[in-house]
GROMACS .gro file of C-alpha atoms in nm:
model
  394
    1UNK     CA    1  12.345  21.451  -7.185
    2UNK     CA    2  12.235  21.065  -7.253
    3UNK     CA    3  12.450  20.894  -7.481
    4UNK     CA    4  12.349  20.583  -7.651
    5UNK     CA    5  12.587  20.294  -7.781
    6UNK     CA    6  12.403  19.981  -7.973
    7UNK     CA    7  12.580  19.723  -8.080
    8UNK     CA    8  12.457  19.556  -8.417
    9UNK     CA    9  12.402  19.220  -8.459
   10UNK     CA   10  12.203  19.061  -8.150
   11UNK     CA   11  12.081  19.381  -8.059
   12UNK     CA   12  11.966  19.566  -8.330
   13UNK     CA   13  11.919  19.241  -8.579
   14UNK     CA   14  11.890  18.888  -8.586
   15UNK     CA   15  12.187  18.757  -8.736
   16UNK     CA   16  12.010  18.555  -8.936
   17UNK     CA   17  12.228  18.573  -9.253
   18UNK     CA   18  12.538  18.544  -9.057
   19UNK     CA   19  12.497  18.246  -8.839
   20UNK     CA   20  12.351  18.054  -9.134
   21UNK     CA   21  12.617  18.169  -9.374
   22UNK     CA   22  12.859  18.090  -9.060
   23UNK     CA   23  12.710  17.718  -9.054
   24UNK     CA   24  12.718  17.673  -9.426
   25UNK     CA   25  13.142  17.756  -9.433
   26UNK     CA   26  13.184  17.532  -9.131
   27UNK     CA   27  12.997  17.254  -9.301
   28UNK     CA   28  13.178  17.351  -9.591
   29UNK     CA   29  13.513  17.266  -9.463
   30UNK     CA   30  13.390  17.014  -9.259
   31UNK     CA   31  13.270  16.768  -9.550
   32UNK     CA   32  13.558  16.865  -9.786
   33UNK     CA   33  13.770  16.663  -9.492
   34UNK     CA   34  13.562  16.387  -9.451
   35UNK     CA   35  13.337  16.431  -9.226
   36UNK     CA   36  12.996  16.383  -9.160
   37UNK     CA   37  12.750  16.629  -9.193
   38UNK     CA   38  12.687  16.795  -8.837
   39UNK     CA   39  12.536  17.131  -8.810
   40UNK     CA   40  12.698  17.381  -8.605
   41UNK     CA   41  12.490  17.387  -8.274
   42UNK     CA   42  12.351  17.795  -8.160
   43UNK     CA   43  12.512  17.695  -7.798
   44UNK     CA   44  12.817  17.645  -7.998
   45UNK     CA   45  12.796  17.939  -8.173
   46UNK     CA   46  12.724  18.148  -7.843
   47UNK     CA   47  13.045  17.998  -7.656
   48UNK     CA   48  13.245  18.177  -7.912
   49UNK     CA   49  13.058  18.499  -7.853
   50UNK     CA   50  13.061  18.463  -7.488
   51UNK     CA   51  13.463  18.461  -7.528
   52UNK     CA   52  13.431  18.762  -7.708
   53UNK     CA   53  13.488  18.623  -8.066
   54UNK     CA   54  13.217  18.767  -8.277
   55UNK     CA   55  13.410  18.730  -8.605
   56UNK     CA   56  13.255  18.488  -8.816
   57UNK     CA   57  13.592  18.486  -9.026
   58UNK     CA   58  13.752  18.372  -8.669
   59UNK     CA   59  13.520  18.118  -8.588
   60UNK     CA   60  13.519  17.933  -8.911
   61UNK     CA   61  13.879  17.891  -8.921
   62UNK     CA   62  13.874  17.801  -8.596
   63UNK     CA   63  13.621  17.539  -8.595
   64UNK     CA   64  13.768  17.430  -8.951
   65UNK     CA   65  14.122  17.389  -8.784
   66UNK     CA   66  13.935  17.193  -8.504
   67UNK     CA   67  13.768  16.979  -8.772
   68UNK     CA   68  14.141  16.943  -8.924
   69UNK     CA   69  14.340  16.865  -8.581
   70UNK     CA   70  14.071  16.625  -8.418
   71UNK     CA   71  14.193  16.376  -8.769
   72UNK     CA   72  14.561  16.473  -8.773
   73UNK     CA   73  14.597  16.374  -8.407
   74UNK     CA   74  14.339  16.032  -8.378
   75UNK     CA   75  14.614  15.940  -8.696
   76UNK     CA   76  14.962  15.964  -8.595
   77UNK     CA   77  15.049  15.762  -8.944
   78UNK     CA   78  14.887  16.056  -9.145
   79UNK     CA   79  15.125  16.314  -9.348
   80UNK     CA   80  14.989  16.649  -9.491
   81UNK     CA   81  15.076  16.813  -9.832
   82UNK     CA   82  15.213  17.197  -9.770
   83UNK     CA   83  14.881  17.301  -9.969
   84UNK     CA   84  14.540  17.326  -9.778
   85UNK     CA   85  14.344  17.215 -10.050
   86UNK     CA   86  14.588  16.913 -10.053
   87UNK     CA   87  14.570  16.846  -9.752
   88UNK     CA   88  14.167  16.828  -9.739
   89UNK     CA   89  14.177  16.538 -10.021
   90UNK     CA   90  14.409  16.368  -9.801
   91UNK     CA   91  14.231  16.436  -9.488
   92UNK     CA   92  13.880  16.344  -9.724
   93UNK     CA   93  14.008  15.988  -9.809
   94UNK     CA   94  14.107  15.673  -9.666
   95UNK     CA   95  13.984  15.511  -9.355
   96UNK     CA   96  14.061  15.753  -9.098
   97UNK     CA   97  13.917  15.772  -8.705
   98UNK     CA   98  13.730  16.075  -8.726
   99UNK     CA   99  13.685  16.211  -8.348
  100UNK     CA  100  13.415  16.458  -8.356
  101UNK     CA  101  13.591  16.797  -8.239
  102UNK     CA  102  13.522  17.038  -7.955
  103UNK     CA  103  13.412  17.325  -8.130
  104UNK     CA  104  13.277  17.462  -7.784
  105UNK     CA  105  13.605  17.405  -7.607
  106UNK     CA  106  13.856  17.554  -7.805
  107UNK     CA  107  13.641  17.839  -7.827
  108UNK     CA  108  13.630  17.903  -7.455
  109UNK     CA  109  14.070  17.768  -7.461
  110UNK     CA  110  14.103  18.075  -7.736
  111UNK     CA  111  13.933  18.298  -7.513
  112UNK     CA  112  14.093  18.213  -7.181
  113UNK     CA  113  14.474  18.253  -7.368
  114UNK     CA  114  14.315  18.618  -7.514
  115UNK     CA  115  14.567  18.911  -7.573
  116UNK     CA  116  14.587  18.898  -7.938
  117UNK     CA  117  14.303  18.869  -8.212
  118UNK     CA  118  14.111  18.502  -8.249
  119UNK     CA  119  14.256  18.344  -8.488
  120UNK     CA  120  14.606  18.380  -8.351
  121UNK     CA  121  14.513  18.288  -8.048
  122UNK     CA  122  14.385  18.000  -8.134
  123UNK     CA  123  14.671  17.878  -8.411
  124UNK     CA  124  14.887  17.935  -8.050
  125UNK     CA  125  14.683  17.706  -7.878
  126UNK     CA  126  14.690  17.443  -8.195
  127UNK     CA  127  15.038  17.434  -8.220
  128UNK     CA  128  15.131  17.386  -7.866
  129UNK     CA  129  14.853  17.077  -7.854
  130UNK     CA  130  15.047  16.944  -8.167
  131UNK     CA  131  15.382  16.972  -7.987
  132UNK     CA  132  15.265  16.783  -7.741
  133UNK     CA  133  15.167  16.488  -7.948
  134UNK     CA  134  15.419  16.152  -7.994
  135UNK     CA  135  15.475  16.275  -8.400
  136UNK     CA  136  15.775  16.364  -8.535
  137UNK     CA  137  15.887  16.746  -8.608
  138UNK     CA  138  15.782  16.697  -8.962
  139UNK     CA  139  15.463  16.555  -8.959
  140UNK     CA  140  15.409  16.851  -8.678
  141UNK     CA  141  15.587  17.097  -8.957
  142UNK     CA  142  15.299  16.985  -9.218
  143UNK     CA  143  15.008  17.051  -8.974
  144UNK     CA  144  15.170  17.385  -8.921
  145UNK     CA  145  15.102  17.432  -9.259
  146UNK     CA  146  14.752  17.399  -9.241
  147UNK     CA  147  14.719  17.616  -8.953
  148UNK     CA  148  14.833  17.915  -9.143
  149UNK     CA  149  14.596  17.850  -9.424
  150UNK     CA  150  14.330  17.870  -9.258
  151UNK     CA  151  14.421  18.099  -8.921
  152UNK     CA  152  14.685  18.283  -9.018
  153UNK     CA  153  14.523  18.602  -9.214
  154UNK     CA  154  14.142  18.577  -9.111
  155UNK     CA  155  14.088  18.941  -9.269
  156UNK     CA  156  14.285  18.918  -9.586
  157UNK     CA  157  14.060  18.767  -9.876
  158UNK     CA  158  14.358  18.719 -10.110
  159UNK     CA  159  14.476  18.446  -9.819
  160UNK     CA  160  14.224  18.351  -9.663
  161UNK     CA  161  13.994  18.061  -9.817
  162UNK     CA  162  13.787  18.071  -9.520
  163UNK     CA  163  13.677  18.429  -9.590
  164UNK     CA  164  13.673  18.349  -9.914
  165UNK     CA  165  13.400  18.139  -9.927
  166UNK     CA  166  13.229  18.298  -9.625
  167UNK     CA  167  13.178  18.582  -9.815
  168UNK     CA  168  12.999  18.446 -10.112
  169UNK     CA  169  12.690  18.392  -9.864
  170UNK     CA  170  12.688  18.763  -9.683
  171UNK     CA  171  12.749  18.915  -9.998
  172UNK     CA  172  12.554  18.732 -10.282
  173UNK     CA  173  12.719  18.584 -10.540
  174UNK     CA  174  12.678  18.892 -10.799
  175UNK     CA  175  12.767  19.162 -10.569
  176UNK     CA  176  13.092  18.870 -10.416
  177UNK     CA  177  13.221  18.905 -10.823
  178UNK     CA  178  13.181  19.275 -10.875
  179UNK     CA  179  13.329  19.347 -10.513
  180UNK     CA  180  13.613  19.099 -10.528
  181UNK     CA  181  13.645  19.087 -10.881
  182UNK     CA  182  13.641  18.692 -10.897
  183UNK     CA  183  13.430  18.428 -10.981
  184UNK     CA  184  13.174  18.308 -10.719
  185UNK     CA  185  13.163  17.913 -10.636
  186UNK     CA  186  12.790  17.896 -10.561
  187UNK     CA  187  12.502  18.072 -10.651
  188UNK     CA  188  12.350  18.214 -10.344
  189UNK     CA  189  12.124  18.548 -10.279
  190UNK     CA  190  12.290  18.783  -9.992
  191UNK     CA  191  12.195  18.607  -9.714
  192UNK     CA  192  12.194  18.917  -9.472
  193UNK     CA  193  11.918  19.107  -9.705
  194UNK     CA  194  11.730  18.746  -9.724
  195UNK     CA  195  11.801  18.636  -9.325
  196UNK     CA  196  11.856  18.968  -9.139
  197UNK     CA  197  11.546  19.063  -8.953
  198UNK     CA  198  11.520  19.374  -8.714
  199UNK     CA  199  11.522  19.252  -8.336
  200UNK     CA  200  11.329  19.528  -8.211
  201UNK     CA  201  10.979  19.709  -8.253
  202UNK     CA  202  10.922  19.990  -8.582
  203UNK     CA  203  10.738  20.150  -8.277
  204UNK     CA  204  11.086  20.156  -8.067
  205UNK     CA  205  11.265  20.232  -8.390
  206UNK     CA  206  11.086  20.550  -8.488
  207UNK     CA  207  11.133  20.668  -8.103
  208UNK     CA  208  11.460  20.595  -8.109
  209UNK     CA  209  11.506  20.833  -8.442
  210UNK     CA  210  11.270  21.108  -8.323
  211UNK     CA  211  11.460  21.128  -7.999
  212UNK     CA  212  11.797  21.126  -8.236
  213UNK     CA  213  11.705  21.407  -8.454
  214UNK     CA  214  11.604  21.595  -8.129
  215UNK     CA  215  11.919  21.550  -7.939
  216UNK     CA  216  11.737  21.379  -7.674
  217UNK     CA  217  11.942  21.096  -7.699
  218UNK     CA  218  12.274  21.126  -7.837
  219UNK     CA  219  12.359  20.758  -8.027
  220UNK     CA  220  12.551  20.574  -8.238
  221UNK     CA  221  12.604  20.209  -8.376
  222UNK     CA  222  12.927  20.039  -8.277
  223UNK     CA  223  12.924  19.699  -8.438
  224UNK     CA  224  13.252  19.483  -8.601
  225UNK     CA  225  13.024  19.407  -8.895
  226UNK     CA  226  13.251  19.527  -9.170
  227UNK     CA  227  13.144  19.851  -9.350
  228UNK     CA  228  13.322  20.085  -9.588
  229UNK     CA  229  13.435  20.420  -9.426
  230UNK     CA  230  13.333  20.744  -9.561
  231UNK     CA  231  13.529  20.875  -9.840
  232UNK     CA  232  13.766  20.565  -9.860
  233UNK     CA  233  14.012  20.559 -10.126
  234UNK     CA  234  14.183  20.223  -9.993
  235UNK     CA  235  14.090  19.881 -10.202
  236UNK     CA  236  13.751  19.862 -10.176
  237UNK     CA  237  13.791  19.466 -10.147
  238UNK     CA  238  13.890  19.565  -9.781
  239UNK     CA  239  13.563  19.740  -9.658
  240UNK     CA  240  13.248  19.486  -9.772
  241UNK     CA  241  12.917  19.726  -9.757
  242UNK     CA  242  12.766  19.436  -9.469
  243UNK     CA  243  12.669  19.685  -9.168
  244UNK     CA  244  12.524  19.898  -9.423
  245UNK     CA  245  12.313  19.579  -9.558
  246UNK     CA  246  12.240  19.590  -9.174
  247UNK     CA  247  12.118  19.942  -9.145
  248UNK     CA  248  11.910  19.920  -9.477
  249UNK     CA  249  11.733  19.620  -9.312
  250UNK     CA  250  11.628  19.808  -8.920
  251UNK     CA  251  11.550  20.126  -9.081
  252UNK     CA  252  11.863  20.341  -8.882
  253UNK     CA  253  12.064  20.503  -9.189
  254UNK     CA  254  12.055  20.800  -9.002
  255UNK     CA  255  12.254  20.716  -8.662
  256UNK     CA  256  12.628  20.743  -8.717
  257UNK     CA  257  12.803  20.379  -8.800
  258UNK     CA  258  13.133  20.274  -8.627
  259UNK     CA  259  13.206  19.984  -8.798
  260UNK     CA  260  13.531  19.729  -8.838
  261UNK     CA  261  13.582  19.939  -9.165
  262UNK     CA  262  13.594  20.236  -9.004
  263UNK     CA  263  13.848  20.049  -8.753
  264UNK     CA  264  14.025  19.873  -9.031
  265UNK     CA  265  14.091  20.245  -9.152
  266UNK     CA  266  14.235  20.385  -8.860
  267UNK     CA  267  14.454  20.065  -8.834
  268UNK     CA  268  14.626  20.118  -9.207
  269UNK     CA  269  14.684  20.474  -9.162
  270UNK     CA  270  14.887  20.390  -8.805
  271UNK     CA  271  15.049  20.101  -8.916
  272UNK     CA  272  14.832  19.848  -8.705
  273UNK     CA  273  14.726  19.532  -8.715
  274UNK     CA  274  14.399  19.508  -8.864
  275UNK     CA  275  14.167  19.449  -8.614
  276UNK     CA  276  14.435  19.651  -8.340
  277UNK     CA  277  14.168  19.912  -8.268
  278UNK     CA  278  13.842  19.736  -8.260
  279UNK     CA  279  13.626  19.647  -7.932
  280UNK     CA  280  13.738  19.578  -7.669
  281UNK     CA  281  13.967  19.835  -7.723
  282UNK     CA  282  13.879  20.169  -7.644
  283UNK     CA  283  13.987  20.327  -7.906
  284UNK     CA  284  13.617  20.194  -8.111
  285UNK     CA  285  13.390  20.309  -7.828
  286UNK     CA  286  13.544  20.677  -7.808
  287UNK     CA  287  13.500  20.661  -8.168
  288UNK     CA  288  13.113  20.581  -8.137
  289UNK     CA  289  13.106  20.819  -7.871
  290UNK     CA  290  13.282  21.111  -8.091
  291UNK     CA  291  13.082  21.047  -8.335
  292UNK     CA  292  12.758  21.046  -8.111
  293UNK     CA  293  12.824  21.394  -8.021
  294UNK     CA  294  12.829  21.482  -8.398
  295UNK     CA  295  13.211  21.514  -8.542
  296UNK     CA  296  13.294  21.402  -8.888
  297UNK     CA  297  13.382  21.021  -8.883
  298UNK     CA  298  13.807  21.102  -8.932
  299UNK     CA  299  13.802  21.325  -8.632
  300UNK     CA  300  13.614  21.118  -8.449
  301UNK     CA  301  13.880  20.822  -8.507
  302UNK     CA  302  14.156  21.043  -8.461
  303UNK     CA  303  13.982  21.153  -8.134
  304UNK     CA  304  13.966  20.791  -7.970
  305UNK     CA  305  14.309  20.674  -8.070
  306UNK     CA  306  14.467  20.976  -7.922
  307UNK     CA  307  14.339  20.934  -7.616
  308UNK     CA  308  14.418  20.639  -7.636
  309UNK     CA  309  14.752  20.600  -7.744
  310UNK     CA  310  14.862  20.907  -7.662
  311UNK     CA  311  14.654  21.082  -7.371
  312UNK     CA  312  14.510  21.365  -7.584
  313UNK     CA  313  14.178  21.488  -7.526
  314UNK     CA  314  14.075  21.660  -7.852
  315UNK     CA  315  13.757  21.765  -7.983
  316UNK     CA  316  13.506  21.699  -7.982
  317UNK     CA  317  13.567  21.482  -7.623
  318UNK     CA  318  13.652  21.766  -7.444
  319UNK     CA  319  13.318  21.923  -7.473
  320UNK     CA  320  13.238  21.643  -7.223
  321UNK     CA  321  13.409  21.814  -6.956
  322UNK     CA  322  13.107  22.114  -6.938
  323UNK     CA  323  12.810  21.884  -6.845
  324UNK     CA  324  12.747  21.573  -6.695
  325UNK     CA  325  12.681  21.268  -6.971
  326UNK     CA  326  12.492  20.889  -6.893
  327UNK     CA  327  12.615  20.650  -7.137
  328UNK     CA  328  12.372  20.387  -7.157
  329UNK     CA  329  12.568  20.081  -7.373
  330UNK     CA  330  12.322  19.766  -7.536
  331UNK     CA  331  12.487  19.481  -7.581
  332UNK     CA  332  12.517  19.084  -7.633
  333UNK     CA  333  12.870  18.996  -7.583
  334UNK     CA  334  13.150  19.137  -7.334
  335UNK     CA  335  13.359  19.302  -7.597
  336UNK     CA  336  13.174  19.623  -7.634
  337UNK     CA  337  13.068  19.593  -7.235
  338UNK     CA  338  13.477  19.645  -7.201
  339UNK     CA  339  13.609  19.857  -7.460
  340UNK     CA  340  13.327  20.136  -7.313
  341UNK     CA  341  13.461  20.064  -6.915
  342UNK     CA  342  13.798  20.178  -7.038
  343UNK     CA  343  13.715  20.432  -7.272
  344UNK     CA  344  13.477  20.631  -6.969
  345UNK     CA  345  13.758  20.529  -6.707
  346UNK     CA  346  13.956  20.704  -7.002
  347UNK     CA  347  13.739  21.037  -7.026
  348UNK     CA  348  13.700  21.026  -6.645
  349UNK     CA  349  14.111  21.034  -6.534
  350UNK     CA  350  14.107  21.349  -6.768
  351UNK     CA  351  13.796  21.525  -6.543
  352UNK     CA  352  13.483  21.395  -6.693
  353UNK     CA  353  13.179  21.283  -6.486
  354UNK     CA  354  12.993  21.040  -6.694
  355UNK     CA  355  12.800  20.769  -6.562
  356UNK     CA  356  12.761  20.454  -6.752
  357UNK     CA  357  12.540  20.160  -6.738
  358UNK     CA  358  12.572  19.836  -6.940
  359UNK     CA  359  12.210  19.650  -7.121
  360UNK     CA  360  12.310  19.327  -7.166
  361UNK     CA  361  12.007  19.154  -7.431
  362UNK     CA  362  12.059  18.790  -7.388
  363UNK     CA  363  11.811  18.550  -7.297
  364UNK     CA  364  12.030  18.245  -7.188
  365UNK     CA  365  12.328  18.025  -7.225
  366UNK     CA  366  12.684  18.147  -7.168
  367UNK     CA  367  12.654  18.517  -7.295
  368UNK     CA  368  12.435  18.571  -7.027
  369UNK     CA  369  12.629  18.476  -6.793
  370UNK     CA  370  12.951  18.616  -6.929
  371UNK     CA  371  12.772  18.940  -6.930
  372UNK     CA  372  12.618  18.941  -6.606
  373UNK     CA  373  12.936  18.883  -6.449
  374UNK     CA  374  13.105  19.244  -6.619
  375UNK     CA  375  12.793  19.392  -6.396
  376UNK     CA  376  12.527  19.389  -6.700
  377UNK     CA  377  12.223  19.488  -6.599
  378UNK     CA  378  12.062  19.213  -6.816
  379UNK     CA  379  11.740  19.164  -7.026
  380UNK     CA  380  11.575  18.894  -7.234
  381UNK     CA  381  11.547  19.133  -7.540
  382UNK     CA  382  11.590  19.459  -7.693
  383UNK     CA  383  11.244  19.614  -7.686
  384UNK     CA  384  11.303  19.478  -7.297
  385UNK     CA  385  11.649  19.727  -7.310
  386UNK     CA  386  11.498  20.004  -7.416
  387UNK     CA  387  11.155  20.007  -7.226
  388UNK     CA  388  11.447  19.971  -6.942
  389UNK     CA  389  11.666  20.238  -7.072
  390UNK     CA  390  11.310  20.486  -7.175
  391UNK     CA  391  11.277  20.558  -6.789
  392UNK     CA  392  11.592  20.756  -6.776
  393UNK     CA  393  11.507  20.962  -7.060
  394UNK     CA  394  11.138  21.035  -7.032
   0.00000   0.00000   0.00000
C-alpha cells in the first residue's frame, strides 16, 4: 500500500498570498511604531519556517514584538500605556533610537526554547530579555503589557490585532466582514485567490488524481492552513475557508484535507489548547493517514488522538496491520517531517511494518538544511518530488 502525505503551502502552492499578506501586517505594525519602511526579507521569512513556525499569525506578532522591544530597550527613559494601540503612538513619536531588530534571530531563539506553541515561546524569551535590562519593575510591567497584546492569543481574532488585520488580506475584505462580522480597515481582494499559484505541473496533478481515484496511491493533504471541518457547528469565525481557497486554486478538491480546522476541532472537543494537536504532533499525521485510507474525517481524528493519548489502535489504523504500507511524506519544513516519524514509530510499537521516506522540496537557505539534517531525502521542487517518488509506484 503507498501512502501519500503533501503538505500545502511550499509544496503544493506558492504562498504567494500569504507571504505578501505576511509582509504587509509586519510593515503594518512596523510603521504604526515608527519605523522605517523595511520589507520583510524571504531569508527572513524561511528562518521562521526552518524553526518550524509556519504560522503567519506567529510570525507577525513575533516580528511586531521584535519591532516593539528593539525601541523599548535602546530607551530606558520610555514608559508604555497598558493599551497596545497606546503604546504604538507613544512608540510612533518623539525622537527615539530605533535599532533595527533581529527578526531572523529571535526566530531561530523561539525555536531553540520550543515545547510550547510560537508565540508563547517567544513572549518567554521577551520577557526574560526585559528582565534582564537596568529598568525598573514597572516600566518592565508596561512592556509586559504589550507582549500579551500582541503574543498572547495568536489564534483568537476577538484578541488578537495581529490576526486581525492579517486576515483582511487572506480573506478579502468582503468575505473578512461577512466571516467576522466586522468592518474591514482596507480594501483589499483575497490575496490567496489573487497570489496563490500551483507549484507543480496540471500534468503531475491529473496523475496524482487518476492514481487517487484508483487506489494506487493512497493520499491526503496535511497542511496548518486553517480550514473549516466538515459539519462544524462551532463559531464559524474559528475555521476561515483558507486551505479550501488553496485547494480551489491546484485543482485537488478531491484528496481528503487535514487542516488546523480540523485540528482546532479535535482540540475544543478535548479541552486543548488550540493548536495542542497540530504537526509536529502526531496526532495530525495519523489523522491524514486515517483519512488516506478512507474513514470519515471525526473517526479519523478520534483515531490519531487515541493512539496518541491513549494507546488505542482503532479503525481504521488497524487495517494497517494486514499488509505492508510505504508512506512517502512531501514537505518544506521539519514539522510535518516529525509529527509522521512519531506517528509510524507509533503504528510500528503496535505491529505495523510501514516504511517511510521523507521529500523534502526546498531549493536553499536554512529549510534545506534543517530538513536535510531530519534525513530528508531532498529536492529543488515538487515536480522534482514526485518524478522521485513516481519510481516507487510505477
Amino acid at each position: 500500500m503507498n501512502l501519500w502525505l503533501f503538505d500545502l503551502d511550499g509544496v503544493l502552492i506558492h504562498p504567494g498570498g500569504y507571504r505578501e499578506a505576511l509582509r504587509r501586517t509586519v510593515a503594518h505594525f512596523s510603521r504604526r511604531m515608527g519605523n522605517p519602511e523595511r520589507p520583510l526579507e524571504e531569508s527572513e521569512i524561511e528562518a521562521f519556517e526552518a524553526q518550524g513556525i509556519t504560522c503567519e499569525w506567529d510570525i507577525a506578532g513575533i516580528c511586531a514584538a521584535a519591532d516593539a522591544f528593539a525601541i523599548w530597550r535602546a530607551n530606558p527613559d520610555l514608559h508604555l500605556p497598558a493599551d497596545l494601540f497606546r503604546a504604538m503612538i507613544v512608540l510612533q513619536k518623539g525622537a527615539l533610537k530605533r535599532p533595527e531588530p533581529e527578526y531572523a534571530g529571535w526566530a531561530r531563539r523561539t525555536g531553540a526554547l520550543g515545547g510550547e506553541s510560537p508565540s508563547l515561546s517567544a513572549a518567554k524569551i521577551f520577557r526574560q530579555e526585559a528582565g534582564h535590562t537596568e529598568a525598573d519593575i514597572d516600566r518592565v510591567g508596561e512592556f509586559d503589557s504589550v507582549l500579551d497584546a500582541l503574543l498572547g492569543h495568536p489564534r483568537e481574532f476577538a484578541r488578537s490585532p495581529v490576526m486581525q488585520y492579517f486576515q483582511q488580506f487572506t480573506l478579502g475584505s468582503r468575505t473578512y466582514a461577512d466571516l467576522y462580522r466586522v468592518p474591514a480597515d482596507v480594501e483589499t481582494p483575497s490575496l490567496l485567490a489573487e497570489l496563490d499559484r500551483p507549484a507543480f505541473s496540471a500534468a503531475n496533478r491529473d496523475r496524482i488524481l487518476t492514481m487517487h481515484r484508483e487506489r494506487k496511491i493512497r493520499s491526503a493533504i496535511i497542511t496548518a492552513r486553517p480550514c473549516r471541518p466538515r459539519g462544524a457547528a462551532d463559531d464559524p469565525t474559528e475555521f476561515p475557508p483558507e486551505a479550501e481557497i488553496a485547494l480551489k486554486v491546484i485543482g485537488l478538491e478531491e484528496l481528503p484535507l487535514v487542516g488546523a480546522g480540523q485540528m482546532l476541532w479535535l482540540s475544543k472537543r478535548h479541552g486543548q489548547q488550540p493548536d495542542a494537536y497540530l504537526k509536529p504532533n502526531p496526532a495530525h499525521s495519523l489523522a491524514a493517514i486515517s483519512m488516506a485510507l478512507g474513514t470519515a474525517e471525526g473517526d479519523g481524528l478520534e483515531a490519531g488522538r487515541a493512539l496518541v493519548e491513549e494507546g488505542q489502535l482503532l479503525p481504521p489504523l488497524d487495517a494497517l496491520k494486514q499488509e505492508t504500507a510505504d508512506i512517502v511524506v512531501f514537505e518544506d519544513s521539519p514539522t510535518g517531517v516529525l509529527a509522521t516519524q512519531s506517528a509510524v514509530d507509533l503504528l510500528n510499537r503496535k505491529g505495523m511494518n510501514i516504511r517511510m521516506s521523507f521529500l523534502g522540496v526546498a531549493a536553499g537557505g536554512e529549510k534545506r538544511t534543517a530538513l536535510e539534517a531530519l534525513g530528508a531525502e531532498i529536492l529543488d521542487s515538487t515536480d522534482e518530488a514526485l518524478a522521485y517518488a513516481w519510481k516507487k509506484v510505477g
